[in-house]
Short mmCIF file of C-alpha atoms in Angstrom, two decimals:
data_model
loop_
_atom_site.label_atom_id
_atom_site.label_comp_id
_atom_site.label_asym_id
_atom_site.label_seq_id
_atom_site.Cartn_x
_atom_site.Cartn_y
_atom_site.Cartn_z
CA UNK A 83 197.44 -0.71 -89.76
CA UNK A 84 194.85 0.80 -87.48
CA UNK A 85 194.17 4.08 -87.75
CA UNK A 86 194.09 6.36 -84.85
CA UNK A 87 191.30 8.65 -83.93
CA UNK A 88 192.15 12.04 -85.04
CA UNK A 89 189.74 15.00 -84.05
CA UNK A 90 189.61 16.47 -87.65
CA UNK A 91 188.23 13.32 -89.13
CA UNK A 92 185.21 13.76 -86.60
CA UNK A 93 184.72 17.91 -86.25
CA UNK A 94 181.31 18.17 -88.30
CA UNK A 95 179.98 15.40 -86.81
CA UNK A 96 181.29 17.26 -83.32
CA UNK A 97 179.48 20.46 -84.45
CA UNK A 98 176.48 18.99 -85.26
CA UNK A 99 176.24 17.01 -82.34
CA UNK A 100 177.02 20.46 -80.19
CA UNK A 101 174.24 22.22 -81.94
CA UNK A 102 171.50 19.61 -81.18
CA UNK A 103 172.42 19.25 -77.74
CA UNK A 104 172.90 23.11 -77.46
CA UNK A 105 169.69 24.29 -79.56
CA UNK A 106 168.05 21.89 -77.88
CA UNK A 107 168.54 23.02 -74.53
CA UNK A 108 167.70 26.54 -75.47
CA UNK A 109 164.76 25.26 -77.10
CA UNK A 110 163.47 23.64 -73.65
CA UNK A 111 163.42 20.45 -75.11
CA UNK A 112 161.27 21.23 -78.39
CA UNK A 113 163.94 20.32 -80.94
CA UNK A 114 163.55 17.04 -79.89
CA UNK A 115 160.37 16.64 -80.00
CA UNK A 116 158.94 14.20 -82.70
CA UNK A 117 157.24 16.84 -84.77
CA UNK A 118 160.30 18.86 -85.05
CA UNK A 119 162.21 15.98 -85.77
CA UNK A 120 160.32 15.32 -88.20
CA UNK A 121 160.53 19.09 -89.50
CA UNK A 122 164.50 18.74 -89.56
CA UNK A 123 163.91 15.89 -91.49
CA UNK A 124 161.58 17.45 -94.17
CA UNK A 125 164.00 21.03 -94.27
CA UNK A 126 166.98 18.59 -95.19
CA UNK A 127 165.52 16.72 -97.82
CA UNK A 128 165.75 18.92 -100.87
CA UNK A 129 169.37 20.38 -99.64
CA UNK A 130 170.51 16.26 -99.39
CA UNK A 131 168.88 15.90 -102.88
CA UNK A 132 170.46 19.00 -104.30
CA UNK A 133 174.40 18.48 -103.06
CA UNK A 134 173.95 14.29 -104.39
CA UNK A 135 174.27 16.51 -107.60
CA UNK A 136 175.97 19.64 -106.66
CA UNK A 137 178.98 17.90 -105.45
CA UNK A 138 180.68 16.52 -109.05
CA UNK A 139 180.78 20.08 -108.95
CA UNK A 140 182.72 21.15 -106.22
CA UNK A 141 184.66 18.08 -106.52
CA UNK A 142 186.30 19.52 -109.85
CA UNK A 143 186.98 22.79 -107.78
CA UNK A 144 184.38 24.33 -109.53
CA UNK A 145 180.37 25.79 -108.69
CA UNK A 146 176.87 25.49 -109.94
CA UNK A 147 174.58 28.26 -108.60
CA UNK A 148 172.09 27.68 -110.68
CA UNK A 149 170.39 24.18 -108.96
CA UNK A 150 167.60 26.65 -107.18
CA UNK A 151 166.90 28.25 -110.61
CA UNK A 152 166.93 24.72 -112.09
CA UNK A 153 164.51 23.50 -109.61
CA UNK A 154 161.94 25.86 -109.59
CA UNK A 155 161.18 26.55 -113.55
CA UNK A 156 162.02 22.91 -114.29
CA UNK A 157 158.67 22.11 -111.55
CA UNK A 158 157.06 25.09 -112.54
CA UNK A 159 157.08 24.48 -116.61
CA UNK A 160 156.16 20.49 -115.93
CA UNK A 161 153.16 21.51 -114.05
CA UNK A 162 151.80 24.07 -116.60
CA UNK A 163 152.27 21.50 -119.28
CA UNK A 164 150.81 18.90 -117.07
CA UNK A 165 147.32 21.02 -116.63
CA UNK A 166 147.18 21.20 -120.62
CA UNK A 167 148.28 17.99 -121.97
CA UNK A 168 148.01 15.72 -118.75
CA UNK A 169 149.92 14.16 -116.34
CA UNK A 170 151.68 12.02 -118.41
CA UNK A 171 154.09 14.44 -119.29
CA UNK A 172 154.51 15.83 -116.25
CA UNK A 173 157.84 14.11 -115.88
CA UNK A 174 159.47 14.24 -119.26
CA UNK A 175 159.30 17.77 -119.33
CA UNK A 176 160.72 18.33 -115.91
CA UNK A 177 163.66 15.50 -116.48
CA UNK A 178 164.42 17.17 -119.83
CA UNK A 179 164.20 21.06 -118.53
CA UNK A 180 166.99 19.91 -115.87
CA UNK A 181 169.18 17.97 -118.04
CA UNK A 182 168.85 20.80 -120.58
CA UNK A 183 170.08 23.55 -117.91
CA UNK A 184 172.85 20.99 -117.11
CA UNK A 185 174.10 20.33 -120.48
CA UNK A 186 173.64 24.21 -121.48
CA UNK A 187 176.14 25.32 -118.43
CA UNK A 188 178.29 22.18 -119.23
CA UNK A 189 179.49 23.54 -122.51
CA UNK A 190 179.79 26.67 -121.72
CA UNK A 191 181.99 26.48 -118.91
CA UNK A 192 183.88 23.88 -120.70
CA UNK A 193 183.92 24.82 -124.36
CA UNK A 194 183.51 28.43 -124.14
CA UNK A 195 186.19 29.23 -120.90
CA UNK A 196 183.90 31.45 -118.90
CA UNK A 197 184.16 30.61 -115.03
CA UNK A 198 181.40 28.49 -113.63
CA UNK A 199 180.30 31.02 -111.49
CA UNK A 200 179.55 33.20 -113.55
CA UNK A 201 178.34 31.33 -116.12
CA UNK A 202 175.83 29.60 -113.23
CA UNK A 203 175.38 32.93 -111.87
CA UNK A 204 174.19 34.04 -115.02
CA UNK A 205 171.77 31.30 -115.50
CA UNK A 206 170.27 31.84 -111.90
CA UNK A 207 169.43 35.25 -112.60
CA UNK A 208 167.38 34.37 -116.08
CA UNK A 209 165.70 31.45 -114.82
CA UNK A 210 164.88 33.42 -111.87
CA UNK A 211 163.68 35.92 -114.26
CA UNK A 212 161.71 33.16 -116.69
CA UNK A 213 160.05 31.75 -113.45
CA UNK A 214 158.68 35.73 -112.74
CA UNK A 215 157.35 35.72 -115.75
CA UNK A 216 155.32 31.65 -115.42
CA UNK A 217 154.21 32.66 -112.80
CA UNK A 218 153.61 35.88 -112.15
CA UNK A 219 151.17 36.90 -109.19
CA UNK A 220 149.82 33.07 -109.65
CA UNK A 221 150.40 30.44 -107.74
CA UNK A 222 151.07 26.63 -110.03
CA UNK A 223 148.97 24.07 -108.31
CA UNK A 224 150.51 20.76 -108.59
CA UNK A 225 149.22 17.76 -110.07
CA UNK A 226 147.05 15.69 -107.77
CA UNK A 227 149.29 12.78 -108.95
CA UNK A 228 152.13 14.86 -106.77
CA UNK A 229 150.70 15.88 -104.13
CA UNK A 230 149.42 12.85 -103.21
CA UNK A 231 152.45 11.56 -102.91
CA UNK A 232 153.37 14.50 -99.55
CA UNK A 233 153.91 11.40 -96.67
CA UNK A 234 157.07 11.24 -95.30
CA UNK A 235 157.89 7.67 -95.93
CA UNK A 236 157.80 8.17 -99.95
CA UNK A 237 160.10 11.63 -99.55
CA UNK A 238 162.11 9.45 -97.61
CA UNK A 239 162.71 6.66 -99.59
CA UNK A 240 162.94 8.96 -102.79
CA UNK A 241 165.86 10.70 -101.07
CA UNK A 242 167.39 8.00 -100.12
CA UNK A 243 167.63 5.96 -103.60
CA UNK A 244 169.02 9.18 -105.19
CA UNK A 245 171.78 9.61 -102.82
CA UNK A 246 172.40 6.13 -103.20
CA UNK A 247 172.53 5.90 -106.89
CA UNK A 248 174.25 8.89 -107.65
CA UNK A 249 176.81 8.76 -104.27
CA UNK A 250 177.96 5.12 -105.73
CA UNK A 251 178.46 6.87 -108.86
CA UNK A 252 180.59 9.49 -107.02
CA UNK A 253 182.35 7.33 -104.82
CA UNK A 254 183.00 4.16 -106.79
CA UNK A 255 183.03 4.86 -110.07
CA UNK A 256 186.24 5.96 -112.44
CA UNK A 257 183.75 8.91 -113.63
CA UNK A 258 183.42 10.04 -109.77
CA UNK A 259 187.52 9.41 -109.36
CA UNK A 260 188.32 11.53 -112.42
CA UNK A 261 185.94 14.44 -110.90
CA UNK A 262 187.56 14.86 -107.47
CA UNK A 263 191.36 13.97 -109.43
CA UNK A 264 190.33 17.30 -111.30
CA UNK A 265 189.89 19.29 -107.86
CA UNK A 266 193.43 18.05 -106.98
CA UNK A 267 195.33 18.65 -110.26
CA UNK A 268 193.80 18.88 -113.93
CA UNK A 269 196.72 18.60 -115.62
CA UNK A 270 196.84 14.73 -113.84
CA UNK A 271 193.81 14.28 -115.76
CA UNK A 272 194.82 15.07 -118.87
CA UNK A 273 198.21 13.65 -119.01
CA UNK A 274 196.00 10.37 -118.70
CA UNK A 275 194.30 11.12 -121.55
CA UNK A 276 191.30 11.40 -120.47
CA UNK A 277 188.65 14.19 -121.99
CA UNK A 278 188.16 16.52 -118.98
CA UNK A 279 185.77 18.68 -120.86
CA UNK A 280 183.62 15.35 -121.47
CA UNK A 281 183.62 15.19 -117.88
CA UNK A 282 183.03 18.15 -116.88
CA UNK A 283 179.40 18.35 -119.12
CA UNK A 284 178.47 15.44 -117.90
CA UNK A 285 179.29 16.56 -114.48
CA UNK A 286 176.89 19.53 -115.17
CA UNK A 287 174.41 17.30 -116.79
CA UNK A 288 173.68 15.27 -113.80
CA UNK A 289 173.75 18.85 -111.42
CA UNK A 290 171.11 19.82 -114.04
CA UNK A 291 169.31 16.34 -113.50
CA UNK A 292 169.28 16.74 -109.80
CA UNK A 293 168.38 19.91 -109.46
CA UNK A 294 164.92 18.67 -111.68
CA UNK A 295 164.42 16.08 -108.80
CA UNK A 296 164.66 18.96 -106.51
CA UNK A 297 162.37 20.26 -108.11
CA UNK A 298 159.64 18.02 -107.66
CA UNK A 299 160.58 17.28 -104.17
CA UNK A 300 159.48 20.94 -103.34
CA UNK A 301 156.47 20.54 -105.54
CA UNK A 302 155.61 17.51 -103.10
CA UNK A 303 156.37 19.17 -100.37
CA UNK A 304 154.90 22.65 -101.20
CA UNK A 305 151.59 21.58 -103.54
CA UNK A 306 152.54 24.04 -105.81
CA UNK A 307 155.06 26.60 -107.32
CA UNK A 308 155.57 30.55 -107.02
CA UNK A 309 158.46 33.29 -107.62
CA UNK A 310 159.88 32.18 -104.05
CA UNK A 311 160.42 28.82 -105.35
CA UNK A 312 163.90 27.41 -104.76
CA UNK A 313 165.04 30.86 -103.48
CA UNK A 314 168.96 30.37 -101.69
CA UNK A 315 168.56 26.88 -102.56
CA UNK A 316 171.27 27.12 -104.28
CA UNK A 317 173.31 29.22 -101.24
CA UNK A 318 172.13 26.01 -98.76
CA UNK A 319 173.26 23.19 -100.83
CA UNK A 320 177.00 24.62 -101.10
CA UNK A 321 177.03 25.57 -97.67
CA UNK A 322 175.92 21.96 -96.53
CA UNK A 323 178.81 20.67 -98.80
CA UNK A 324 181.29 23.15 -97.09
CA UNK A 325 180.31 22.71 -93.60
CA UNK A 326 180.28 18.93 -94.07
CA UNK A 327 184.45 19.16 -94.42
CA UNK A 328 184.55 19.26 -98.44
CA UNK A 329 187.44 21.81 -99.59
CA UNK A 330 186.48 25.03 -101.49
CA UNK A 331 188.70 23.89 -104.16
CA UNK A 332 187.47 20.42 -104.46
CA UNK A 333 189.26 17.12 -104.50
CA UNK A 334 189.76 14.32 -102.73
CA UNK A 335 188.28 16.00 -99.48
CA UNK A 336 184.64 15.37 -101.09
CA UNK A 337 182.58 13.05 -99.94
CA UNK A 338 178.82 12.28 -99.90
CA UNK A 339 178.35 11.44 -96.17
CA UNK A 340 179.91 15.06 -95.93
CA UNK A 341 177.25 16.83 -97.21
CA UNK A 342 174.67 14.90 -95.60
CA UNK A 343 175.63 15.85 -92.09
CA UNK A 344 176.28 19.47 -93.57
CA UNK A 345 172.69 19.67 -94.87
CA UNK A 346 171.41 18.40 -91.47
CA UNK A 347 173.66 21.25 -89.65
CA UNK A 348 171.70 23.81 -91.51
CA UNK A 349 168.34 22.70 -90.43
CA UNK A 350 169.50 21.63 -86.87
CA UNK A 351 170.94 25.23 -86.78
CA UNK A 352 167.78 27.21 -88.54
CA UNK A 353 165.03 25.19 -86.57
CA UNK A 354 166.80 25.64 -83.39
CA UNK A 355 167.26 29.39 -83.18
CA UNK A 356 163.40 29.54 -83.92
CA UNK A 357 162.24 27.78 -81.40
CA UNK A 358 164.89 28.84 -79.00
CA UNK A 359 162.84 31.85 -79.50
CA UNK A 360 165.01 34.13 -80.92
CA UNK A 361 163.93 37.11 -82.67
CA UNK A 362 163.04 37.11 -86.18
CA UNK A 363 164.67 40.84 -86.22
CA UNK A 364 167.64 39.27 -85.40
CA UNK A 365 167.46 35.14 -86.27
CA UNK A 366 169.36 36.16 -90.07
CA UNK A 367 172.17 37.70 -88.34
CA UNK A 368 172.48 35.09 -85.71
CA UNK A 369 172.36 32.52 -88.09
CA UNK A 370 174.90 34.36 -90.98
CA UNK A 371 177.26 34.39 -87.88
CA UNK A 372 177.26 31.12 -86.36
CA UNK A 373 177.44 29.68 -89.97
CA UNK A 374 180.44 31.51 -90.03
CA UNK A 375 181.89 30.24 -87.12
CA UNK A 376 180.79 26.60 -88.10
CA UNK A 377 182.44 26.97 -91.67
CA UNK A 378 185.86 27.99 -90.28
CA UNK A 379 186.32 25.58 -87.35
CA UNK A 380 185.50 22.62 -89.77
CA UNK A 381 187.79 23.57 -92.66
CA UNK A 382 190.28 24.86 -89.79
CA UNK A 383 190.51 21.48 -89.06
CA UNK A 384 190.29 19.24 -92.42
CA UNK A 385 192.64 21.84 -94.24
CA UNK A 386 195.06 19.76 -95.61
CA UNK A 387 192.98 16.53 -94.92
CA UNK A 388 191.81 16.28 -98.43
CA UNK A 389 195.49 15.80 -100.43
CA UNK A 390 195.53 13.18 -98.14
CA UNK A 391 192.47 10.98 -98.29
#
């Protein structure tokens, strides 16, 4: 049977589509122009990257704050090693920093019962701490090899293959099932035998993964690494799954294309105040209150969707 067009199914897409045409208008027309599109298009690249990973999270009803943390030191570290022992390992260390992170926060959220946020909180702050003290007043060049590769079309195509890969994983594979089943009821899980603490590493292990492919997105995109480095990364990629229509608590409600037009509701909103020429004095407070306003119309109207879908 057909199914009929219900609002709630459509309200980020709505809001989005609002804040373009609104931002937009304040903006005389420079929001739309190809530069700023382009601009958008750059701001939502590592937030896309991040929530392709950050959503097996959410999915299980649970949080990783720890992906800007991840990010950073993970980019920071491979470039340091890269300067000493060359390129070649450049990647390696990265990958296995990330994966690392991951797997560390995996077991002890699963195996040791402390909450995932504060177990991810936790993590944030020392890797936020171990970056300080990398870095320190420096700034980390980046390899040559990476920054050459700062054009649009690569960051493009790089984004796109990793939300491909890892969305089919999420959305047609048992492993992705058995994450958002967990959001809905855990005890549904197990009584199918299945190992939910298995799942929830691994679920950790690829957040830990991404967040070392944010990592060198930002290196691209920045040529190089300091203490600022994936600062509220972490704060943008779980807002861009939230205002996308994915349930605090998880479940069925989550969905890849969901985070996608969340991410791009972030930067439509951020770029759009700026050059709508609000004041910096005030641009923060603006923004902290239309997210706000955003965040509650869109799970006003998908609460309840998700036991649903």
């Amino acid at each position: 049977m057909k199914k009929r067009f219900e609002i709630k199914n459509w309200i980020s897409v709505i809001v989005l589509a609002a804040l373009f045409v609104v931002l937009g208008t304040m903006s005389g027309g420079k929001l739309i122009t190809p530069l700023n599109i382009k601009n958008l298009l750059e701001q939502s690249l590592p937030i896309i990257i991040g929530g392709a990973g950050v959503i097996y999270i959410i999915a299980m009803g649970s949080t990783d704050l720890s992906i800007g943390g991840t990010a950073a030191v993970s980019a920071t570290a491979a470039c340091m090693v890269a300067s000493r022992f060359g390129f070649v390992w450049f990647f390696p260390v990265s990958i296995a920093i990330g994966l690392g992170i991951g797997l560390l926060n995996g077991i002890v959220v699963s195996k040791c019962r402390v909450s995932s946020f504060m177990t991810t909180l936790a993590m944030l702050i020392g890797l936020k701490g171990l970056l300080a003290a990398l870095v320190g007043d420096n700034i980390i060049i980046a390899p040559m090899q990476i920054i050459a590769l700062n054009k649009i079309q690569f960051k493009v195509v790089f984004t796109i293959v990793v939300v491909v890969v890892f969305g089919f994983i999420f959305e047609s594979t048992r492993f992705g099932r058995y994450c958002k089943v967990m959001g809905e009821n855990e005890q549904m899980v197990l009584s199918m035998g299945v190992n939910v603490n298995k799942i929830r590493i691994i679920a950790y292990v690829i957040s830990g993964f991404i967040g070392s492919l944010v990592g060198i997105m930002m290196l691209i995109q920045q040529g190089g690494s300091s203490t600022t480095m994936g600062s509220f990364l972490e704060m943008k990629v779980m807002m861009a799954i939230y205002l996308g229509g994915v349930l605090v608590s998880g479940g069925l409600s989550s969905k890849v294309y969901k985070m996608i037009i969340g991410a791009f509701t972030i930067s439509v909103m951020v770029t759009g105040l700026y050059l709508a020429g609000i004041s910096p004095d005030y641009l923060n407070a603006i923004e902290g209150v239309l997210l706000m306003i955003v965040l509650f119309l869109t799970m006003r109207f998908n609460r309840g969707k998700g036991r649903t879908e």
